[in-house]
Coordinates of C-alpha atoms in Angstrom, one line a residue:
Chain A
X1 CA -39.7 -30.6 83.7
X2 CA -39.3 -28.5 80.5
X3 CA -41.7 -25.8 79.8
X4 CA -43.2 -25.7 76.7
X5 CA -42.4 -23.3 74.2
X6 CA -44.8 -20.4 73.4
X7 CA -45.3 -21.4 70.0
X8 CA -46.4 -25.3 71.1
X9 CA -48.5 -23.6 73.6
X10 CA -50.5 -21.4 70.8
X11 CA -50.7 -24.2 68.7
X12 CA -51.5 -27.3 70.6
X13 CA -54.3 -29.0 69.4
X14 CA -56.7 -31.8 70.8
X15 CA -58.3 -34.1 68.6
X16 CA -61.5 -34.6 68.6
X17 CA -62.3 -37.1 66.1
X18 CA -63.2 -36.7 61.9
X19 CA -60.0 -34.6 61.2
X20 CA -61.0 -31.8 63.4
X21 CA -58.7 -30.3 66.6
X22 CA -59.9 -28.0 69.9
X23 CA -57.1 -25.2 69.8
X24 CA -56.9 -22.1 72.1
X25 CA -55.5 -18.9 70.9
X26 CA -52.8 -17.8 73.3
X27 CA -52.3 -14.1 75.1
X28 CA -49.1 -14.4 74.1
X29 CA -49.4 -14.0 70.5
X30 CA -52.1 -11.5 70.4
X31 CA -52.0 -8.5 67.6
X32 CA -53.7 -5.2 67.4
X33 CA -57.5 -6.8 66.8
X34 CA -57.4 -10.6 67.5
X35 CA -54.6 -13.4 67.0
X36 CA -51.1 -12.5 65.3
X37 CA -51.7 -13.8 61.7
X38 CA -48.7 -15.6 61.2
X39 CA -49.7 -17.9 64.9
X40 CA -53.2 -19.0 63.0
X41 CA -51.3 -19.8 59.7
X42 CA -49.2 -22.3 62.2
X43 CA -52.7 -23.7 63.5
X44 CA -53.7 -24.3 60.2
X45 CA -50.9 -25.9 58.8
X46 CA -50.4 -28.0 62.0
X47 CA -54.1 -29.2 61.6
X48 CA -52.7 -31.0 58.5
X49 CA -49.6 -32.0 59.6
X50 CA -51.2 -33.8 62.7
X51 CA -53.3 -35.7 60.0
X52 CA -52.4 -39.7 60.1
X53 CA -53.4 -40.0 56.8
X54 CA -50.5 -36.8 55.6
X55 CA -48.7 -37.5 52.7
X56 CA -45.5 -35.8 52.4
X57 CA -44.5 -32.6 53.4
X58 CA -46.6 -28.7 52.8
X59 CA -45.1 -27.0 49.2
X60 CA -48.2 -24.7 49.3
X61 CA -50.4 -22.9 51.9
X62 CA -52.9 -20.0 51.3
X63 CA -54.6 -18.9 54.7
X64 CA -57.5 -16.5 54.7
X65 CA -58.3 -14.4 57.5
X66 CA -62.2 -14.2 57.2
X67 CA -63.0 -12.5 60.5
X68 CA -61.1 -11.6 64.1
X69 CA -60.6 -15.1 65.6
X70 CA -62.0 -14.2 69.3
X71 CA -59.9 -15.2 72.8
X72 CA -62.2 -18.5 73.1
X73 CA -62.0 -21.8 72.1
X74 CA -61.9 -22.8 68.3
X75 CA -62.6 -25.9 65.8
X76 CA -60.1 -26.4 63.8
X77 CA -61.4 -29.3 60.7
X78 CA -59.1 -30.2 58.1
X79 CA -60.8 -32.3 55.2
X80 CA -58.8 -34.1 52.7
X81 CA -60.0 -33.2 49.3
X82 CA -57.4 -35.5 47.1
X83 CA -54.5 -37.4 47.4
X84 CA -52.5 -38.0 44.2
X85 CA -49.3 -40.3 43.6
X86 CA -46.9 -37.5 44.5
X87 CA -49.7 -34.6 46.1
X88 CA -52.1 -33.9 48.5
X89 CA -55.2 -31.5 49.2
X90 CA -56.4 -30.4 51.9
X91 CA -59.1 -27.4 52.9
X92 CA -59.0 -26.4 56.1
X93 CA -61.9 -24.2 58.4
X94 CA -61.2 -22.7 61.4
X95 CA -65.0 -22.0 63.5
X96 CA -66.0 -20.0 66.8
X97 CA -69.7 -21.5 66.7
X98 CA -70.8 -21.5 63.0
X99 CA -68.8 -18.7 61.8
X100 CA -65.8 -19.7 60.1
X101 CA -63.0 -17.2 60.9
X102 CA -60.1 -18.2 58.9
X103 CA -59.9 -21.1 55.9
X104 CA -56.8 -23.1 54.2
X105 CA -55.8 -24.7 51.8
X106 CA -52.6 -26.6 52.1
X107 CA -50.9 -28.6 49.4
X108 CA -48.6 -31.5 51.0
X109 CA -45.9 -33.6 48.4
X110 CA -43.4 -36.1 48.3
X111 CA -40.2 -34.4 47.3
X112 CA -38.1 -36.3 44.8
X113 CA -34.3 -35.7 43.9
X114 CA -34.6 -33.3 40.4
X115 CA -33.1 -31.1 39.0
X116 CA -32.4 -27.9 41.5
X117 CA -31.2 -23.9 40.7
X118 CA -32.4 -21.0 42.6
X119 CA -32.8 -18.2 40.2
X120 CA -33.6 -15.6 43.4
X121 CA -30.1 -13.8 44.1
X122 CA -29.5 -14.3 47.7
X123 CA -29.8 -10.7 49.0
X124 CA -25.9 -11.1 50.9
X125 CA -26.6 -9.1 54.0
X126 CA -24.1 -6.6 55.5
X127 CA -24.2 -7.4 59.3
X128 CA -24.3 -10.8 60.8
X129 CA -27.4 -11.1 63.5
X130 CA -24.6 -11.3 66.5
X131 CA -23.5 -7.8 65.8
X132 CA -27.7 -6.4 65.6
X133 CA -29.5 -5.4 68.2
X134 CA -33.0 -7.1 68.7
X135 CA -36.5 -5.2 68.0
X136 CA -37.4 -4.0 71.5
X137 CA -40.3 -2.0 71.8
X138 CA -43.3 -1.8 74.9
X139 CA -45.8 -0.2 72.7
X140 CA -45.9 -3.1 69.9
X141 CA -48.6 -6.1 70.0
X142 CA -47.4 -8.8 72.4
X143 CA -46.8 -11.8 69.1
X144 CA -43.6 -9.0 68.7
X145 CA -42.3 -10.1 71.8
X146 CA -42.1 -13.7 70.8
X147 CA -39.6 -13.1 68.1
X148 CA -35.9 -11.9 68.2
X149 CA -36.1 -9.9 64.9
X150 CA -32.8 -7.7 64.9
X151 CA -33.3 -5.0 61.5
X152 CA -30.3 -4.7 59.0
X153 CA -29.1 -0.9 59.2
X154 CA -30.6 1.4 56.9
X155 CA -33.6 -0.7 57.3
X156 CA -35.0 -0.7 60.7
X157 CA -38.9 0.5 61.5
X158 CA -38.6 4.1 62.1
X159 CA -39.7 6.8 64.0
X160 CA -43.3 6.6 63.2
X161 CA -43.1 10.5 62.3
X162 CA -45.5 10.7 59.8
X163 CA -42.6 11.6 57.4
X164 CA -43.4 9.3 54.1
X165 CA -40.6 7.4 52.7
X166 CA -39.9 6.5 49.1
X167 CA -39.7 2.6 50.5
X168 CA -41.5 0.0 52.2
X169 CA -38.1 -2.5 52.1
X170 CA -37.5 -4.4 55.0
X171 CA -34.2 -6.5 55.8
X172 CA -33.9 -8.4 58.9
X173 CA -32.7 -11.6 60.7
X174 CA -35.7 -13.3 62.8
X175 CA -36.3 -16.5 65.2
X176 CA -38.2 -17.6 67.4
X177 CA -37.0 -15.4 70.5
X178 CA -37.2 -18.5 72.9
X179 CA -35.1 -20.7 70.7
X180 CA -36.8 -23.4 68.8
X181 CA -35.7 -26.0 65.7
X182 CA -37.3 -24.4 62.8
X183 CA -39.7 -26.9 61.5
X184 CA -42.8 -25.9 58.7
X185 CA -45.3 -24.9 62.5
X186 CA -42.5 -22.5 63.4
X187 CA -41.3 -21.3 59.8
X188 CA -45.5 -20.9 59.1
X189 CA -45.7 -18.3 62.1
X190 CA -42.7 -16.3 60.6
X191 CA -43.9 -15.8 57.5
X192 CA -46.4 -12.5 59.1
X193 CA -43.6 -11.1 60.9
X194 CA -43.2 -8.5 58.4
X195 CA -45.3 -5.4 59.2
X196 CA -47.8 -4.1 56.9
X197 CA -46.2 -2.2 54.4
X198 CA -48.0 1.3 54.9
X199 CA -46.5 1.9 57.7
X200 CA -43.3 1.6 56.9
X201 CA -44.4 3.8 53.7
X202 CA -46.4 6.4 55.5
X203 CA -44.4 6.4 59.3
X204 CA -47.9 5.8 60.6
X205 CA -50.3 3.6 61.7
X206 CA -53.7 3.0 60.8
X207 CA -56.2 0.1 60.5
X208 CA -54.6 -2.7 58.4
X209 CA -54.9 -6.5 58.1
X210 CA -53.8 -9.3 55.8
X211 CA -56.7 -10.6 54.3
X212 CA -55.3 -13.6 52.8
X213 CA -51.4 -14.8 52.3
X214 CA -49.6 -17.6 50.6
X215 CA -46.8 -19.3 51.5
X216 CA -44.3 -21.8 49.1
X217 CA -42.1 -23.9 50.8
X218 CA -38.9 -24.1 49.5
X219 CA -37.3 -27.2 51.5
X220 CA -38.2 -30.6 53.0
X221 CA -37.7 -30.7 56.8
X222 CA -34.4 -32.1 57.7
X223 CA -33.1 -28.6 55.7
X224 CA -35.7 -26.9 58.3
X225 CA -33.6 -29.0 61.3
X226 CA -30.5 -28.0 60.0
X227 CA -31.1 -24.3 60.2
X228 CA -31.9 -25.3 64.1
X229 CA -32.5 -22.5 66.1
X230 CA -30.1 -20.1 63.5
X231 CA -31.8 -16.7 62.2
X232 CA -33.7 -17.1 59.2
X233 CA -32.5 -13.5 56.6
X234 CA -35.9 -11.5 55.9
X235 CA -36.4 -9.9 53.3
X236 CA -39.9 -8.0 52.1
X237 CA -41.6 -5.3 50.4
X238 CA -44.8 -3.9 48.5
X239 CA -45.6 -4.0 45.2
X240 CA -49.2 -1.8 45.0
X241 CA -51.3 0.2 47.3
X242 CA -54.8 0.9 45.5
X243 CA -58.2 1.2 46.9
X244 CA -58.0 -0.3 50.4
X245 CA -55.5 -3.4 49.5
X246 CA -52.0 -3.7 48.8
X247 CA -50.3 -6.4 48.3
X248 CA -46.9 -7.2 50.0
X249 CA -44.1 -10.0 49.3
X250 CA -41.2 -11.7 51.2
X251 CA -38.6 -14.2 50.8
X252 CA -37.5 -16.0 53.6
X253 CA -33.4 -17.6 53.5
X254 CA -31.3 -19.5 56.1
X255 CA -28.5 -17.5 57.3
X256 CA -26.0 -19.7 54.3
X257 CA -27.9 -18.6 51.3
X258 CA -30.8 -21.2 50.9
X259 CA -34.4 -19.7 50.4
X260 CA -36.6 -21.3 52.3
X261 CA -39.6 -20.0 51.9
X262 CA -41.2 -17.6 49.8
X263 CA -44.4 -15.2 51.2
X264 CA -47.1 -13.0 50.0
X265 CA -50.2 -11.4 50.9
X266 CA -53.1 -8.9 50.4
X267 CA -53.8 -6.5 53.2
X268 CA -56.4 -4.1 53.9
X269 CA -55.6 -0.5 55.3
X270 CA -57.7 2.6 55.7
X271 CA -55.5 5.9 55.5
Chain B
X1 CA -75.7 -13.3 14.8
X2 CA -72.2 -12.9 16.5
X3 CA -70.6 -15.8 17.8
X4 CA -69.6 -16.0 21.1
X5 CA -66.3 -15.5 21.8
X6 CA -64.2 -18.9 23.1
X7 CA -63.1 -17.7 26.6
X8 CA -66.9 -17.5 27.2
X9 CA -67.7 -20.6 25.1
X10 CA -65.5 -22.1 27.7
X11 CA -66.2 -21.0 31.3
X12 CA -69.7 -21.1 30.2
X13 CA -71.5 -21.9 33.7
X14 CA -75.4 -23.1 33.6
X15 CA -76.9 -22.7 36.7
X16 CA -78.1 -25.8 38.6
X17 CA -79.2 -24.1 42.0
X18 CA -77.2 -24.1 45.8
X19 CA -74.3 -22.0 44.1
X20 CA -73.9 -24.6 41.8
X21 CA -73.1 -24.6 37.7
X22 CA -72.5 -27.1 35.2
X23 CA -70.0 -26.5 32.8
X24 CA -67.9 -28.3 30.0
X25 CA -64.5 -28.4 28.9
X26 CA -63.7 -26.5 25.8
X27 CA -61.1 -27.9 22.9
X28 CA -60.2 -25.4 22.1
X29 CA -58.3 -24.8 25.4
X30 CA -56.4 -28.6 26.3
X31 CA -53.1 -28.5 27.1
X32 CA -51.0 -31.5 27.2
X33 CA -53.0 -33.5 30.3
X34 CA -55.9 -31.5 30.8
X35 CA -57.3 -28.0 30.1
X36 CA -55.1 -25.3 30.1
X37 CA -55.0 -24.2 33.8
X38 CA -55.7 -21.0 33.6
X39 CA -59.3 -21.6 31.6
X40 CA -59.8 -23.8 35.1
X41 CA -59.0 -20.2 37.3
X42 CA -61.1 -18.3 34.9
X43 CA -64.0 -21.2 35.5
X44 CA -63.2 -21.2 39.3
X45 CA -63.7 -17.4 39.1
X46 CA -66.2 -17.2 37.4
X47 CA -68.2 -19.7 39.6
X48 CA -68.1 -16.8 42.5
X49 CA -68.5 -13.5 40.3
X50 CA -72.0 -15.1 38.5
X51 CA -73.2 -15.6 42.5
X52 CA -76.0 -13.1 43.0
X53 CA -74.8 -12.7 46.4
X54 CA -71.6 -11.7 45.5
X55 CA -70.5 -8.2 47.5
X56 CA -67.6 -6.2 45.8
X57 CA -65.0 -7.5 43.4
X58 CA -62.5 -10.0 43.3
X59 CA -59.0 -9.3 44.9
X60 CA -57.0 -12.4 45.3
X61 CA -57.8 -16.0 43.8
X62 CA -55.8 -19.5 44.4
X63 CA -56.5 -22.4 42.5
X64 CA -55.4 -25.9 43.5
X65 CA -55.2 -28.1 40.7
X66 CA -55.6 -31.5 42.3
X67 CA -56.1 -33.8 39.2
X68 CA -56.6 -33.2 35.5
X69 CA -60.1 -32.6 34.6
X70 CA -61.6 -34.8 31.8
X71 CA -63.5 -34.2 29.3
X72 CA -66.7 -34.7 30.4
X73 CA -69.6 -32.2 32.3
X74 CA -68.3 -30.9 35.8
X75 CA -69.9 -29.6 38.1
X76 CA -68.5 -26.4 39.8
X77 CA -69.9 -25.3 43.2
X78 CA -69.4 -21.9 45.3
X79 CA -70.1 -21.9 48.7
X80 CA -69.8 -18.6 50.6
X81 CA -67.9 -18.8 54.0
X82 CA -67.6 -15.6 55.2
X83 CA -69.2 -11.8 54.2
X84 CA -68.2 -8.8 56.4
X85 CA -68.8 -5.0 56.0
X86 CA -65.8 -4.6 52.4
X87 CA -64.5 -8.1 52.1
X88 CA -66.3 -11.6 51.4
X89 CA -65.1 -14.9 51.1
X90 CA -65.9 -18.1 49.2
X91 CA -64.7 -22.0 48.4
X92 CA -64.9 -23.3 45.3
X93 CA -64.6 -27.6 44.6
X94 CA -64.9 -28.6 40.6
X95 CA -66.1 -32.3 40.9
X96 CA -66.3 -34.6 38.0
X97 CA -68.2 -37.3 39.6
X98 CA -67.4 -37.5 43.2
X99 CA -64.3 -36.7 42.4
X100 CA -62.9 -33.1 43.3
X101 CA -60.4 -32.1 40.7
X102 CA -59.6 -28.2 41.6
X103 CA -60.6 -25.8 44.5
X104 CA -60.2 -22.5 44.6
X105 CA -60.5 -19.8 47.4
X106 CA -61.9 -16.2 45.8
X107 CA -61.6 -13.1 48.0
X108 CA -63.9 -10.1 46.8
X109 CA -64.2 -6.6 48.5
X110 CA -65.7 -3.3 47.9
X111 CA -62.7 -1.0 47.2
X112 CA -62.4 2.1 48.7
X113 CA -60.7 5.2 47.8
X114 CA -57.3 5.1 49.6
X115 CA -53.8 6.6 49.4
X116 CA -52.1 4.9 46.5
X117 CA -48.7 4.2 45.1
X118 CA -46.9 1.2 43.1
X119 CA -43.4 0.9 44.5
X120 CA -43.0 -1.9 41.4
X121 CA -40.9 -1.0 38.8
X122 CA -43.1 -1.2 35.5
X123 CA -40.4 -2.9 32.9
X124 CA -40.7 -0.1 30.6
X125 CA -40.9 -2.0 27.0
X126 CA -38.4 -1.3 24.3
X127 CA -40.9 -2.5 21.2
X128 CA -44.8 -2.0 20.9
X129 CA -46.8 -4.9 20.1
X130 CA -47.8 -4.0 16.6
X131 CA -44.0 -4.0 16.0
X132 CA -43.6 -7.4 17.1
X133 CA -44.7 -10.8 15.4
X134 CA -47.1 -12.9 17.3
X135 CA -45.5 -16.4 18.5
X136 CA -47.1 -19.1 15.9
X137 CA -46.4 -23.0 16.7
X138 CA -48.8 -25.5 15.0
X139 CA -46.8 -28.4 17.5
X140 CA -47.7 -26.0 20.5
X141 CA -50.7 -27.3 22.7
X142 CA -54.7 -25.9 21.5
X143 CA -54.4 -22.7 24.2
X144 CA -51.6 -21.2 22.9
X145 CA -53.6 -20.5 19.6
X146 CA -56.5 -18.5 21.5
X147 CA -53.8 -16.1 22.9
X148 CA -52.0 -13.2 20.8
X149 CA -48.6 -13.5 22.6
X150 CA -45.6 -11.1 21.2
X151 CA -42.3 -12.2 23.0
X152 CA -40.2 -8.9 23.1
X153 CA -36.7 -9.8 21.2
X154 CA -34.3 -11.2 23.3
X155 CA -36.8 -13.3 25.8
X156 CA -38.0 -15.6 23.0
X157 CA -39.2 -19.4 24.2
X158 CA -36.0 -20.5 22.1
X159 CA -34.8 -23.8 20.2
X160 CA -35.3 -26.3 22.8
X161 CA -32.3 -27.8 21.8
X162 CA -31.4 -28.7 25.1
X163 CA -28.9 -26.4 25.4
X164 CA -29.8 -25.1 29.1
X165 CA -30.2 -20.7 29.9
X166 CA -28.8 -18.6 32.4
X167 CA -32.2 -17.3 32.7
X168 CA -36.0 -18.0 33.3
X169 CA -37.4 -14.3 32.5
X170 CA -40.0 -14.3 30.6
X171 CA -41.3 -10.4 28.7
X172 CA -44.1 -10.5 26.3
X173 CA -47.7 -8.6 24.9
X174 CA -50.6 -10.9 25.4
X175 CA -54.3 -10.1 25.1
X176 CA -57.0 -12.7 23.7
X177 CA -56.5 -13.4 19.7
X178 CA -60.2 -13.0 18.9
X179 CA -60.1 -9.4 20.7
X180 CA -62.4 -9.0 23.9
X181 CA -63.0 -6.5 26.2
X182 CA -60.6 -7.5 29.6
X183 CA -62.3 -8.4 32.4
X184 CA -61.6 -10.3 35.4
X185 CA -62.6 -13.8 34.3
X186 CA -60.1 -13.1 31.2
X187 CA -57.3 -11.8 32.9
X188 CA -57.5 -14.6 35.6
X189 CA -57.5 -17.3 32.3
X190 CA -53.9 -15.4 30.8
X191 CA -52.5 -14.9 34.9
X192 CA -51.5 -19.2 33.7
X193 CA -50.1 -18.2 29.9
X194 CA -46.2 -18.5 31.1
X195 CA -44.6 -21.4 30.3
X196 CA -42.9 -23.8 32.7
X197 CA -40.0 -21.7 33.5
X198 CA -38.2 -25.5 33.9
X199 CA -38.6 -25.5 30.0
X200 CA -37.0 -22.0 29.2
X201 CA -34.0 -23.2 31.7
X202 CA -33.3 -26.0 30.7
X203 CA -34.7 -25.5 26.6
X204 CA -36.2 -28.9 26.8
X205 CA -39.9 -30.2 27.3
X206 CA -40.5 -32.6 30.5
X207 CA -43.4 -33.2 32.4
X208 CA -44.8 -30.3 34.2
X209 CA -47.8 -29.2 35.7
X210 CA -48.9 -26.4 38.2
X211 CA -50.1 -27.5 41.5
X212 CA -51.5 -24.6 42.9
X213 CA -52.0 -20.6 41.5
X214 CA -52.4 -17.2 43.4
X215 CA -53.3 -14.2 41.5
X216 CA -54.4 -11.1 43.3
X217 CA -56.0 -8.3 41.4
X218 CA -54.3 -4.6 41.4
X219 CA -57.5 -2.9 39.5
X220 CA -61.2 -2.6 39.4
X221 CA -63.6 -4.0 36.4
X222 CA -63.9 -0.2 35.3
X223 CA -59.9 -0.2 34.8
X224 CA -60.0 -3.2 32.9
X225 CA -62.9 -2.1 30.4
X226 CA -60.4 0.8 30.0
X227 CA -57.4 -1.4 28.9
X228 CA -60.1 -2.8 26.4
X229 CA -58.2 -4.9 23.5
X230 CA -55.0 -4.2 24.5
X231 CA -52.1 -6.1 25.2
X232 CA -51.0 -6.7 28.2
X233 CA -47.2 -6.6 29.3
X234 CA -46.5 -9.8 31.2
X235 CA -43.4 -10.4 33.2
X236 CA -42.4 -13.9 34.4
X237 CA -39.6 -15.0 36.4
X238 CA -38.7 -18.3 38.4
X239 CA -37.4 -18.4 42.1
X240 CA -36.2 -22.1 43.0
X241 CA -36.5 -25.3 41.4
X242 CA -35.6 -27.8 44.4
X243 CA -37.0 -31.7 44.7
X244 CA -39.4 -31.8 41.9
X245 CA -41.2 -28.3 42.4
X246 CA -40.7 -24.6 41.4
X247 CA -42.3 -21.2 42.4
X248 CA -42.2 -18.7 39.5
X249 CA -44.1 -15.7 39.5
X250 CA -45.7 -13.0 37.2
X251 CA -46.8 -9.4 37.3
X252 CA -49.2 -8.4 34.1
X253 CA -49.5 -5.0 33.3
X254 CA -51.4 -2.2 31.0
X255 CA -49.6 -0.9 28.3
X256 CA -49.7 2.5 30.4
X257 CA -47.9 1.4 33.2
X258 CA -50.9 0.1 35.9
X259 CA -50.2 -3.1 37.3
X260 CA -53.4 -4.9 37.0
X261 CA -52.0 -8.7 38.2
X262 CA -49.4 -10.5 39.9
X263 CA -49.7 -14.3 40.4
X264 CA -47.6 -16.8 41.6
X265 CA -47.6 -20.7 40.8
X266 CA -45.7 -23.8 42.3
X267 CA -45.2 -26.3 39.8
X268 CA -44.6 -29.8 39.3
X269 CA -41.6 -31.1 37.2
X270 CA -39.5 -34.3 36.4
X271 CA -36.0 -34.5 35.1

């Protein structure tokens, strides 16, 4: 019998009745304080994708991260707040007890055939992912682990010196590292794979967290099938650090120049 | 007696209790279907920053516009999800009836000082406002008249003769017409100024509308007294149009080079 892959382990959820799921966060996914970000944007999508009454596919998801989701059960309770002709709203609570650790909201649509241009200028990368070496290190939070993220050169991490750069640019090719068919769950995860910003910036770390991030998707699911298990082209960086927040972008593209999916989010840090 | 000035004519809240506030669409701001959406954001806003409860300032807002708002009373409700030591969240529905016709997440947080740095480019301007005429179009829909908008030469709306662009890229001044002191209510009601970006590309009209809206704020309230009456520089730019949506996004900034606002929108088009 197959075994399950990590990411349908962290975001299996029992129904329970009334729109809401039982989830479990998994070890295997943990960050610094709490859940990997990007795994509990996959629960909350996922809770509206396992809806019967779904229309279409997610264009839109903004996830806030209200408080550190604890290593206990949660409720998951997605409640349908419109469906249109051609859309679909949905707000979405994740509870431990009463508290409400993390809330969605998820726009789902019917695509139609229109129009199409992307504007964006595929950033052509250098080095194709076979010829990179994956993003190994013991000391990073275990949700690293689950992804083969192999940095373009001139763009990796860094020594973590405490020597500022001028940048906080990140290229990189990413997948799930136990390979998986991309599909909106799996692409949802990615979409926190890139490292707050002041690190990068500063070559340290300190206390940071995303404190709410948006997602647009770009493409209906048979394009997410046809990427297959393929490395999905990363690329992110910061626009503003200022008082405790910054705010931090990323586009997401398939490996043959389609963007996917665009990202963004605010993050807390402390210096 | 001064009159009151028509951005707070129209996200004029009366308190009914519970978090709750009745308000009324103003003329003065329709669009073609509906009010202008970003007089909706400023309501949604608004709806959180008038809660005595509040903690801190705003720092991100999305808006889901889930059907268009008549003109009738609404009712617009805040209900407060989450408040930890700097950061507090809230959900926001706008029912006309029982119907819900926009929600809106609002983030707010007690800034800190904190290392700081924009690694944006600010699009240094080439003409001042004052240099510029303000864009005038009696056939353009009622919002467009409250806003002083000054398209810097060579990123004018154009003919609409059909004749499709290259480009998308929006760069103009914009402040309120009658002058008023910026604030966050007022910024969040211009982060929705920039046209469809299908109707720049394309130089023709179609229907459009955005679905959902992200702005996160760059400043404090005391930086925005301090821009005052000024313009703001606003950049807009699409990413991908693809099966009836687009994403395009914006940055606005001071006319001394801070960015206060970036916000990003996926829209609904037709051919």
């Amino acid at each position: 019998m197959q075994q399950k892959h990590p990411l349908d382990v962290a975001t299996h959820l029992e129904e329970i009745g009334n729109g809401s799921f039982v989830g479990l966060p998994s070890p295997g996914y943990q960050n610094m304080v709490g859940p990997y970000g990007g795994i509990t944007c996959a629960v909350m999508l996922k809770a509206v994708i396992d809806q019967s009454t779904r229309l279409g596919e997610p264009i839109a998801l903004t996830v806030n991260f209200l408080a550190p989701i604890r290593e206990h059960k949660f409720v998951v309770s997605a409640e349908m707040l419109h469906t249109g002709r051609t859309t679909q709203h949905w707000f979405v609570r994740l509870m431990q007890g009463v508290e409400c650790m993390a809330s969605a909201t998820v726009v789902c649509a019917t695509r139609r055939s229109s129009w199409a241009d992307t504007e964006a200028t595929f950033p052509e990368p250098a080095h194709a992912p076979e010829t990179l070496q994956p993003f190994e290190n013991d000391a990073a939070p275990d949700w690293t682990r689950q992804y083969d993220m192999r940095f373009l050169p001139g763009f990796e991490i860094g020594a973590m010196d405490g020597v500022p750069r001028g940048s906080g640019v990140s290229k990189l090719w990413v997948r799930d590292r136990q390979p998986r068919v991309l599909d909106f769950v799996s692409l949802a995860a990615i979409t926190d794979c890139f490292i707050p910003r002041v690190y990068l910036r500063r070559q340290k770390h300190s206390p940071a967290g995303t404190v709410s991030l948006t997602t647009y998707f770009h493409c209906d699911a048979a394009t997410l099938r046809a990427v297959g298990e393929e490395h999905l082209l990363g690329v992110a960086h910061p626009m503003k650090f200022q008082g405790g927040y910054f705010e931090q972008r990323a586009e997401l593209w398939s490996a043959s120049g389609s963007l996917v999916a665009s990202t963004f989010q605010m993050v807390y840090f402390k210096d």
